[in-house]
Coordinates of C-alpha atoms and ligand atoms in Angstrom, one line a residue:
M1 CA 142.1 43.0 264.4
T2 CA 142.2 39.6 263.0
T3 CA 144.8 37.8 263.5
A4 CA 143.3 33.8 264.7
A5 CA 142.0 31.3 261.3
D6 CA 138.5 31.1 261.4
Y7 CA 139.2 27.5 261.2
T8 CA 135.1 26.9 261.0
E9 CA 135.2 27.5 257.7
K10 CA 136.4 25.3 254.8
I11 CA 139.0 27.9 254.3
P12 CA 141.3 28.5 257.1
N13 CA 141.1 32.8 256.9
N14 CA 142.6 35.5 258.4
V15 CA 140.3 37.8 255.7
G16 CA 136.7 37.5 257.1
L17 CA 135.4 35.2 254.6
A18 CA 132.7 34.5 256.2
S19 CA 131.1 38.0 256.1
D20 CA 131.9 37.7 252.5
R21 CA 129.1 35.2 250.8
R22 CA 130.2 35.8 247.0
L23 CA 133.7 35.8 248.2
Q24 CA 133.5 32.6 250.2
R25 CA 131.7 31.3 246.8
A26 CA 133.6 31.7 244.5
L27 CA 136.6 30.6 246.8
E28 CA 135.1 27.2 247.4
S29 CA 134.2 26.5 243.9
W30 CA 137.5 26.7 242.9
Q31 CA 139.2 24.6 245.8
P32 CA 137.8 21.7 243.7
D33 CA 139.6 22.0 240.9
F34 CA 143.2 22.5 243.1
L35 CA 142.5 19.2 244.9
S36 CA 142.4 17.3 241.3
W37 CA 145.1 19.3 240.8
W38 CA 147.1 18.5 244.0
E39 CA 146.2 14.6 243.7
S40 CA 146.8 14.5 239.1
M41 CA 150.4 17.1 239.7
G42 CA 150.9 16.8 243.7
P43 CA 153.4 14.9 244.9
A44 CA 152.5 11.0 244.2
L45 CA 154.4 9.2 246.9
P46 CA 150.9 7.7 248.4
T47 CA 151.0 9.1 252.1
R48 CA 149.0 8.0 254.7
D49 CA 150.3 11.1 256.7
V50 CA 152.8 14.0 257.6
Y51 CA 154.6 15.2 260.4
L52 CA 153.7 18.9 258.7
R53 CA 153.3 22.5 259.7
T54 CA 150.2 23.9 259.3
A55 CA 149.7 28.3 259.3
V56 CA 147.1 29.0 261.0
S57 CA 147.4 32.3 262.2
V58 CA 150.5 35.4 261.8
G59 CA 150.5 36.9 265.6
R60 CA 154.1 36.7 266.8
E61 CA 153.3 34.8 269.5
G62 CA 152.5 31.7 267.2
W63 CA 151.4 31.0 263.9
A64 CA 151.9 27.4 263.6
H65 CA 150.5 24.6 264.3
W66 CA 152.7 21.6 264.0
G67 CA 151.3 17.2 263.6
F68 CA 150.7 14.3 262.2
V69 CA 148.2 15.3 258.5
P70 CA 147.0 13.5 255.8
M71 CA 148.2 15.7 253.2
R72 CA 145.2 16.1 251.0
E73 CA 143.4 17.2 254.2
Y74 CA 145.5 19.2 254.9
R75 CA 144.3 23.2 255.5
W76 CA 145.5 26.1 252.6
G77 CA 144.2 29.0 254.4
V78 CA 144.3 32.3 253.7
F79 CA 146.5 34.9 255.8
L80 CA 147.6 38.4 255.4
A81 CA 150.3 40.1 257.4
E82 CA 148.8 42.3 260.4
R83 CA 147.7 45.4 258.7
D84 CA 149.9 49.0 259.4
R85 CA 146.9 51.8 259.7
G86 CA 149.2 54.1 259.6
R87 CA 151.2 53.1 256.6
R88 CA 152.4 54.9 253.4
I89 CA 153.8 54.6 249.8
G90 CA 156.8 54.2 250.8
F91 CA 158.1 55.2 246.7
G92 CA 157.5 56.0 242.8
Q93 CA 155.7 58.9 241.4
H94 CA 152.5 58.8 245.4
K95 CA 155.6 58.7 248.2
G96 CA 154.3 59.3 250.8
E97 CA 150.4 58.7 250.3
P98 CA 148.5 56.1 251.7
V99 CA 148.6 52.7 250.6
W100 CA 145.5 51.5 248.4
D101 CA 142.9 48.7 249.8
K102 CA 140.9 48.4 246.1
V103 CA 143.0 48.4 243.1
P104 CA 143.1 52.0 241.3
G105 CA 141.7 50.9 238.1
E106 CA 144.4 52.7 235.8
Y107 CA 147.2 49.8 237.1
R108 CA 144.6 47.0 237.2
A109 CA 146.5 44.6 234.4
D110 CA 149.9 45.4 235.8
L111 CA 149.0 44.6 239.5
Q112 CA 146.5 41.1 237.7
R113 CA 150.4 40.2 235.8
L114 CA 152.5 40.5 238.0
I115 CA 150.2 38.6 240.3
V116 CA 149.4 36.1 238.3
I117 CA 153.4 35.5 237.4
Q118 CA 154.2 35.2 241.2
G119 CA 151.0 32.8 241.3
D120 CA 152.0 30.8 238.4
T121 CA 155.6 29.8 239.9
E122 CA 154.6 28.4 243.2
P123 CA 152.1 25.2 241.5
A124 CA 154.9 25.1 239.0
S125 CA 157.3 24.1 242.3
V126 CA 155.1 21.4 243.4
E127 CA 154.3 19.9 239.2
Q128 CA 158.6 19.8 239.2
Q129 CA 158.7 18.2 242.3
R130 CA 156.0 15.9 242.4
N131 CA 157.9 12.4 241.5
L132 CA 161.2 13.2 244.1
G133 CA 159.5 11.5 246.5
A134 CA 160.2 7.8 245.1
T135 CA 163.5 8.8 245.7
A136 CA 164.1 10.4 249.7
P137 CA 167.5 9.9 250.8
S138 CA 166.7 9.8 254.3
L139 CA 162.6 10.7 256.3
Y140 CA 163.4 13.9 257.3
D141 CA 164.1 15.1 253.4
L142 CA 160.7 13.7 252.5
R143 CA 158.8 15.5 255.2
N144 CA 161.4 18.4 253.7
L145 CA 159.7 18.1 249.8
F146 CA 156.1 17.9 251.1
Q147 CA 156.5 21.0 253.3
V148 CA 157.3 23.0 250.5
N149 CA 155.0 21.4 249.2
V150 CA 152.2 21.9 250.5
E151 CA 153.4 25.8 250.9
E152 CA 153.6 26.3 247.8
G153 CA 150.2 24.9 247.5
R154 CA 149.1 27.8 250.2
H155 CA 150.9 30.5 248.0
L156 CA 149.3 29.7 245.3
W157 CA 146.3 30.0 247.1
A158 CA 147.0 33.5 249.0
M159 CA 147.3 34.8 245.1
V160 CA 144.1 33.3 244.1
Y161 CA 142.5 35.6 246.5
L162 CA 144.1 38.1 245.3
L163 CA 142.5 37.4 241.7
H164 CA 139.2 36.7 243.3
A165 CA 139.1 39.6 245.6
Y166 CA 140.4 42.7 243.0
F167 CA 140.0 41.8 239.4
G168 CA 136.6 40.1 239.2
R169 CA 135.9 37.9 236.4
E170 CA 139.0 38.3 234.9
G171 CA 141.0 37.3 238.1
R172 CA 138.9 34.3 238.4
E173 CA 139.3 33.5 235.2
E174 CA 143.5 33.4 235.3
A175 CA 143.2 31.3 238.8
E176 CA 141.1 28.8 237.0
E177 CA 144.8 29.2 234.4
L178 CA 147.2 28.8 237.1
L179 CA 145.4 25.1 237.5
H180 CA 145.4 25.0 233.4
R181 CA 149.7 25.7 232.4
N182 CA 151.6 22.9 233.8
S183 CA 155.0 23.3 234.3
G184 CA 156.7 21.9 231.5
S185 CA 153.8 21.8 228.3
Q186 CA 153.8 22.0 225.5
D187 CA 150.9 23.7 224.4
S188 CA 150.9 25.1 227.5
P189 CA 153.8 25.8 229.5
R190 CA 154.8 27.9 232.9
I191 CA 155.3 31.7 232.2
L192 CA 158.7 31.9 233.2
G193 CA 161.1 29.5 232.2
A194 CA 162.9 27.7 234.8
F195 CA 159.5 26.5 235.8
N196 CA 159.2 24.3 233.2
E197 CA 162.7 22.9 234.2
E198 CA 162.6 19.2 235.2
T199 CA 163.5 18.4 238.7
P200 CA 164.4 14.8 238.1
D201 CA 167.3 14.6 241.4
W202 CA 167.5 15.5 244.9
L203 CA 170.6 17.6 243.8
S204 CA 168.6 19.4 241.4
F205 CA 166.2 19.9 244.0
Y206 CA 168.7 21.3 246.4
M207 CA 169.8 23.1 244.1
F208 CA 166.6 24.9 243.0
T209 CA 165.7 25.6 247.0
Y210 CA 168.4 27.1 246.8
F211 CA 168.5 29.2 243.8
T212 CA 165.2 29.6 242.1
D213 CA 163.0 29.3 245.8
R214 CA 165.7 32.4 246.6
D215 CA 164.5 34.6 243.4
G216 CA 161.2 34.1 245.4
K217 CA 162.1 35.7 248.5
Y218 CA 163.2 38.4 246.4
Q219 CA 161.1 39.2 244.0
L220 CA 158.5 38.6 247.2
G221 CA 160.4 41.3 248.9
T222 CA 159.6 44.1 246.6
L223 CA 156.3 43.0 245.7
K224 CA 155.5 43.3 250.2
E225 CA 156.5 46.9 249.2
S226 CA 154.0 47.5 247.3
A227 CA 151.4 49.8 248.0
F228 CA 149.0 47.6 247.2
D229 CA 148.3 46.4 250.4
P230 CA 146.7 43.8 249.9
L231 CA 149.6 42.4 248.2
S232 CA 151.9 43.7 250.0
R233 CA 150.6 41.8 254.3
T234 CA 150.2 38.5 251.6
C235 CA 153.4 39.0 250.9
E236 CA 154.8 39.6 253.9
F237 CA 153.7 36.4 255.8
M238 CA 154.8 34.3 252.9
L239 CA 158.0 35.2 253.4
K240 CA 157.8 34.1 256.6
E241 CA 157.2 30.0 255.7
E242 CA 159.9 31.3 252.4
A243 CA 162.8 30.9 255.0
H244 CA 161.9 27.6 255.3
H245 CA 162.4 26.3 252.0
M246 CA 165.9 27.7 252.4
M247 CA 167.2 26.1 254.7
V248 CA 165.8 22.8 252.9
G249 CA 168.3 24.1 250.4
T250 CA 171.1 25.5 252.1
T251 CA 171.5 22.4 254.3
G252 CA 170.8 20.2 252.0
V253 CA 173.5 21.3 249.0
D254 CA 175.4 21.6 252.3
R255 CA 175.5 18.1 253.2
V256 CA 176.5 17.0 249.5
V257 CA 179.5 19.1 250.1
E258 CA 179.7 17.8 252.9
R259 CA 179.6 14.2 251.9
T260 CA 181.3 14.6 249.4
A261 CA 184.3 16.3 250.6
Q262 CA 184.2 13.2 253.8
V263 CA 185.2 9.8 251.4
M264 CA 187.4 12.3 249.4
A265 CA 189.9 13.1 252.1
E266 CA 189.0 9.7 253.3
N267 CA 190.2 7.8 250.3
D268 CA 193.0 10.4 249.1
T269 CA 191.2 11.3 245.8
D270 CA 189.0 13.3 243.7
D271 CA 187.2 10.7 241.9
V272 CA 184.8 9.8 244.3
A273 CA 181.3 8.3 241.9
G274 CA 182.8 5.2 242.7
Y275 CA 182.4 5.8 246.3
G276 CA 178.6 6.6 245.4
V277 CA 178.6 9.4 245.7
I278 CA 178.8 13.1 243.7
P279 CA 182.1 14.2 242.0
L280 CA 182.4 18.2 243.0
P281 CA 182.9 19.0 239.7
V282 CA 179.2 17.3 239.2
I283 CA 178.2 19.5 242.2
Q284 CA 179.9 22.7 240.0
K285 CA 177.3 22.3 237.1
Y286 CA 174.7 21.0 238.8
L287 CA 175.2 24.6 240.4
N288 CA 175.6 26.7 236.9
F289 CA 172.9 25.2 235.6
H290 CA 170.5 26.3 238.7
Y291 CA 172.3 29.5 238.9
S292 CA 171.8 30.9 235.2
V293 CA 168.7 29.4 234.8
S294 CA 167.5 31.2 238.4
L295 CA 169.6 35.2 237.5
D296 CA 167.1 34.6 233.9
L297 CA 164.4 34.6 236.4
F298 CA 165.3 38.8 236.6
G299 CA 164.1 39.6 233.9
G300 CA 166.4 42.4 231.1
E301 CA 169.2 44.3 232.7
T302 CA 166.7 46.6 231.2
S303 CA 163.4 46.9 231.5
T304 CA 160.6 50.1 231.1
N305 CA 157.8 47.5 232.8
V306 CA 159.8 47.5 235.9
A307 CA 160.8 51.1 235.7
N308 CA 156.6 51.4 235.7
Y309 CA 156.0 49.4 238.4
Y310 CA 158.2 51.2 240.5
T311 CA 157.1 54.9 238.9
A312 CA 153.8 53.2 240.1
G313 CA 154.3 52.2 243.6
L314 CA 153.7 48.2 242.7
K315 CA 156.7 46.7 242.5
G316 CA 159.4 48.2 245.3
R317 CA 163.3 47.5 245.5
W318 CA 164.6 44.9 248.3
M319 CA 164.8 46.7 251.8
E320 CA 163.6 49.9 250.1
D321 CA 163.5 51.2 253.0
R322 CA 167.1 51.1 254.1
R323 CA 168.0 52.8 251.1
R324 CA 169.3 56.3 251.3
D325 CA 168.1 58.5 247.9
D326 CA 164.3 60.2 247.4
H327 CA 163.0 56.8 246.8
R328 CA 161.8 57.8 243.2
L329 CA 164.7 57.4 241.2
T330 CA 163.8 60.6 237.9
D331 CA 167.2 61.7 238.3
D332 CA 169.5 58.5 239.2
S333 CA 171.6 56.2 236.4
I334 CA 173.1 53.0 237.7
M335 CA 175.2 50.9 235.7
V336 CA 174.0 48.0 234.8
D337 CA 175.4 44.7 232.6
A338 CA 175.4 45.0 229.6
L339 CA 176.6 43.8 225.4
V340 CA 178.4 47.4 224.9
D341 CA 179.9 46.9 221.0
G342 CA 179.4 42.9 220.9
E343 CA 181.9 42.9 223.9
I344 CA 180.1 41.8 228.1
G345 CA 180.3 45.1 229.5
Q346 CA 178.7 47.2 231.7
A347 CA 176.6 50.6 230.2
E348 CA 175.0 53.6 232.2
V349 CA 171.4 53.2 232.2
A350 CA 168.4 55.2 234.3
A351 CA 168.5 54.4 237.6
L352 CA 164.5 53.4 236.9
T353 CA 165.2 50.9 233.7
G354 CA 167.6 49.6 235.5
L355 CA 165.6 47.8 238.9
N356 CA 166.4 44.5 237.8
T357 CA 169.8 44.5 237.9
D358 CA 169.7 46.1 241.1
L359 CA 167.9 43.5 242.7
R360 CA 169.5 41.0 241.0
R361 CA 172.6 41.9 242.6
E362 CA 171.0 41.6 245.8
Y363 CA 170.0 38.2 245.1
I364 CA 173.5 37.3 243.8
A365 CA 175.4 38.6 246.8
D366 CA 172.8 36.4 249.0
C367 CA 174.1 33.3 247.0
Q368 CA 177.4 34.5 247.5
S369 CA 177.0 33.3 251.2
G370 CA 176.0 30.3 250.4
V371 CA 178.8 29.9 248.3
T372 CA 181.0 30.5 251.1
R373 CA 179.6 28.5 253.8
W374 CA 179.9 25.1 250.7
N375 CA 183.5 26.4 250.4
R376 CA 183.8 26.6 254.3
I377 CA 182.8 22.6 254.6
L378 CA 185.6 21.9 251.9
A379 CA 188.0 24.0 253.6
G380 CA 187.3 21.9 256.8
A381 CA 187.8 19.2 255.2
G382 CA 191.1 20.5 253.8
L383 CA 190.5 20.0 250.3
P384 CA 192.0 23.0 248.5
H385 CA 188.6 22.2 245.5
R386 CA 186.6 25.1 246.1
L387 CA 183.2 25.6 244.2
R388 CA 182.2 29.2 243.3
L389 CA 179.2 31.3 241.0
P390 CA 180.1 31.5 237.6
H391 CA 179.7 34.8 235.7
V392 CA 176.4 36.9 234.7
A393 CA 176.6 36.5 230.8
F394 CA 177.3 32.3 231.5
N395 CA 173.6 30.6 230.3
R396 CA 171.8 33.4 229.9
K397 CA 168.4 33.0 228.2
V398 CA 167.0 36.4 228.8
G399 CA 168.4 39.9 229.1
A400 CA 171.4 41.5 227.5
F401 CA 173.4 38.7 227.3
A402 CA 170.9 36.1 225.6
G403 CA 172.5 36.3 222.7
I404 CA 175.6 35.3 223.1
E405 CA 177.4 32.8 225.0
A406 CA 180.1 33.0 227.5
T407 CA 182.6 30.7 229.8
P408 CA 181.5 31.1 233.6
D409 CA 184.7 33.1 233.6
G410 CA 182.8 35.2 231.4
E411 CA 185.0 35.4 228.7
K412 CA 182.4 35.2 225.4
L413 CA 182.6 32.1 222.9
S414 CA 181.3 31.6 219.9
A415 CA 178.5 28.9 218.8
E416 CA 180.3 26.1 217.9
E417 CA 182.7 26.0 220.9
W418 CA 180.4 26.5 223.4
Q419 CA 178.0 23.2 221.7
R420 CA 181.5 21.8 221.5
R421 CA 182.0 23.2 225.3
R422 CA 179.4 23.2 227.1
G423 CA 179.0 19.5 229.4
E424 CA 182.4 20.8 230.8
W425 CA 179.3 23.5 231.8
L426 CA 176.7 21.7 233.1
P427 CA 174.8 18.6 233.7
T428 CA 175.3 16.3 231.1
D429 CA 173.1 13.3 230.2
V430 CA 175.8 11.7 231.6
D431 CA 176.3 13.5 234.6
K432 CA 172.0 13.5 235.3
T433 CA 172.3 9.4 234.5
F434 CA 175.3 9.0 237.0
V435 CA 173.6 10.8 239.3
R436 CA 169.6 9.4 238.9
S437 CA 171.7 6.0 239.8
L438 CA 172.2 7.0 243.7
M439 CA 168.5 8.4 244.2
R440 CA 167.2 5.3 245.7
P441 CA 164.3 5.4 248.2
V442 CA 165.7 4.7 252.0
Y443 CA 161.9 5.3 254.2
Q444 CA 163.4 3.4 257.2
R445 CA 163.2 5.3 260.1
G446 CA 167.1 6.4 261.5
K447 CA 168.6 6.0 258.2
I448 CA 169.5 8.9 255.1
A449 CA 171.2 8.0 251.4
A450 CA 175.3 7.1 250.8
W451 CA 175.7 9.9 249.3
I452 CA 174.5 12.4 251.6
A453 CA 175.1 13.8 255.3
P454 CA 172.6 13.7 257.7
P455 CA 171.3 17.0 259.0
R456 CA 172.5 18.5 262.1
N457 CA 169.4 19.1 263.3
G458 CA 166.1 17.6 263.3
I459 CA 162.6 20.0 262.2
N460 CA 161.2 21.5 264.9
G461 CA 163.2 19.7 267.6
K462 CA 162.4 16.6 266.6
P463 CA 165.4 14.5 266.3
F464 CA 166.6 13.1 263.2
D465 CA 165.5 9.9 264.0
Y466 CA 161.8 10.7 264.2
E467 CA 159.6 9.0 261.6
Y468 CA 158.7 12.1 260.0
V469 CA 156.6 10.2 257.0
H470 CA 154.0 7.0 257.4
L471 CA 154.6 5.4 254.5
A472 CA 150.1 4.5 252.3
Ligands
LIG1 N1 160.9 33.3 231.3 O1 160.8 43.6 230.6 P1 161.8 42.4 231.0 C1 158.5 32.3 243.6 C2 159.3 37.9 229.7 S1 160.2 32.7 242.3 C3 159.8 33.7 230.3 O2 162.9 42.1 231.2 P2 160.2 42.2 233.5 C4 159.6 30.8 243.4 C5 158.6 38.9 230.2 O3 157.4 38.9 231.3 C6 159.2 34.3 241.4 N2 159.9 35.3 230.4 O4 160.7 41.6 232.6 C7 160.2 30.3 243.7 C8 158.5 39.8 229.3 O5 157.9 39.4 228.5 P3 156.2 40.2 228.3 C9 157.8 34.7 240.8 C10 160.8 36.5 231.0 O6 158.3 42.5 234.4 C11 160.1 28.8 243.9 C12 159.9 39.8 228.0 O7 160.2 39.3 228.4 N3 157.4 36.1 241.0 O8 158.2 32.9 243.9 O9 160.8 43.6 233.6 C13 158.9 28.0 243.5 C14 160.5 40.9 229.0 O10 160.9 41.2 230.4 C15 161.2 35.8 231.9 C16 157.9 37.0 239.5 O11 158.7 37.1 239.1 C17 161.8 34.8 231.5 N4 162.4 34.2 233.2 O12 160.5 41.5 235.1 C18 157.9 28.5 243.7 C19 157.6 38.5 240.3 N5 161.7 37.3 232.4 O13 155.6 41.7 229.3 C20 157.8 29.9 243.9 C21 156.7 38.9 239.6 C22 161.2 38.0 230.7 O14 157.2 41.3 227.2 N6 157.5 39.1 238.7 N7 160.3 38.3 230.7 O15 155.3 40.3 226.7 C23 157.8 40.0 238.3 O16 158.9 40.8 238.9 C24 158.6 40.2 235.9 O17 157.0 40.0 235.6 C25 160.0 39.6 236.0 C26 160.0 40.3 234.8 C27 160.8 39.8 237.6 C28 159.2 38.4 236.2

């Protein structure tokens, strides 16, 4: 079993790169392009070194190494979860057959597309977060930002490995393109909408890592079910790292809400902007924005693409093996959110074409758990206020509700009324400018900005006041 990393090579890996000279050379020639992309599009704040986790193997006995690393020297490696030699396809028309070690010709284009879309999001998020270091609320948060960034970089490596190893010249060209598209670029934007939005402040960062990284968790969870075993094993290992990104988002929003609630309770007022913390209505608007653009990431409520992916065995459902049905779904139906006679409602469709809705619902239930948690913080501070998820039709640009406007309560609105009232529900320029005005860097060890509560725990058993980052 090849679980240990091969550190004698330039690219740490457990995929036997050393025995495939052609592949190794291809990846080694991509590496300088990656590094120059990292230099020009990755974290802008100059640092000497950062206390980081690095994936070094995939075994259960410990897969990560912790220590101070200059970020440019981070060892972005290629790791696949351990092989299950008896693994069989769990769904679709090939259910029960052995999984594939190679890409079947008839599914090549679809698999490549899925891998490219997944790969495109990883560097996009690094680009979106490039300037956040300049305004970090603490060294602890700064470290977490950089941890997320280097691991998204590694996830890009993971997809590039698959493209180079299994998709020939086209795969190599796509790997180049992953470094040429850029978040927010007019000429060559990232593929999915949410990855062209800005992440200009730390409230956006926590909301992004809560809502948008969570789409990553669910999409990776479905690709982990794939019949293409190298993709499945890659995603399984990526999910391990993803857990930390979820933690950064969840506890980040916790801490913003906690601090706001504290100031509201202490001063017996809702109007806390003057106290240098973020008012709850602004937090709600940021939540509305990040949640709704993340809902778009699941594609249309009905989709023939997703039906084909499932039937072919390329992309499964969340927790496929826990589902109690035939795992083929050819005779089943599902109710999906839909416009019915122009009104927001539900319609019955074939279960296969409704699979984006199925996954989106799993995701929504998970998002709700965060809101419940933040509301517990408000209740604990003795406040009656509550946060909530907006309606699924609110602010959608993809799918059944893309052509209409709706309030967070799910009431349909005319385009004019939407234009007039959208500032009640989505961050306005005034809100964003206010949030940005709070974003002053705090780089002193053990200190933290006034708009956010300190974390309960540090990282890897270290205290909050550990010197997690040495600035240049
Ligand atoms: N923006 O058939 P439909 C992560 C396109 S995040 C723009 O309904 P489908 C991460 C769609 O491509 C996880 N375009 O879509 C998080 C299609 O175009 P074509 C990323 C969109 O294929 C944080 C057309 O609209 N991974 O890892 O059923 C930090 C019709 O769409 C959008 C994946 O997404 C959009 N939002 O589902 C770092 C997994 N949505 O074919 C990382 C791989 C749809 O007409 N991707 N379109 O040209 C997929 O599984 C699917 O492609 C999607 C879309 C779920 C994205």
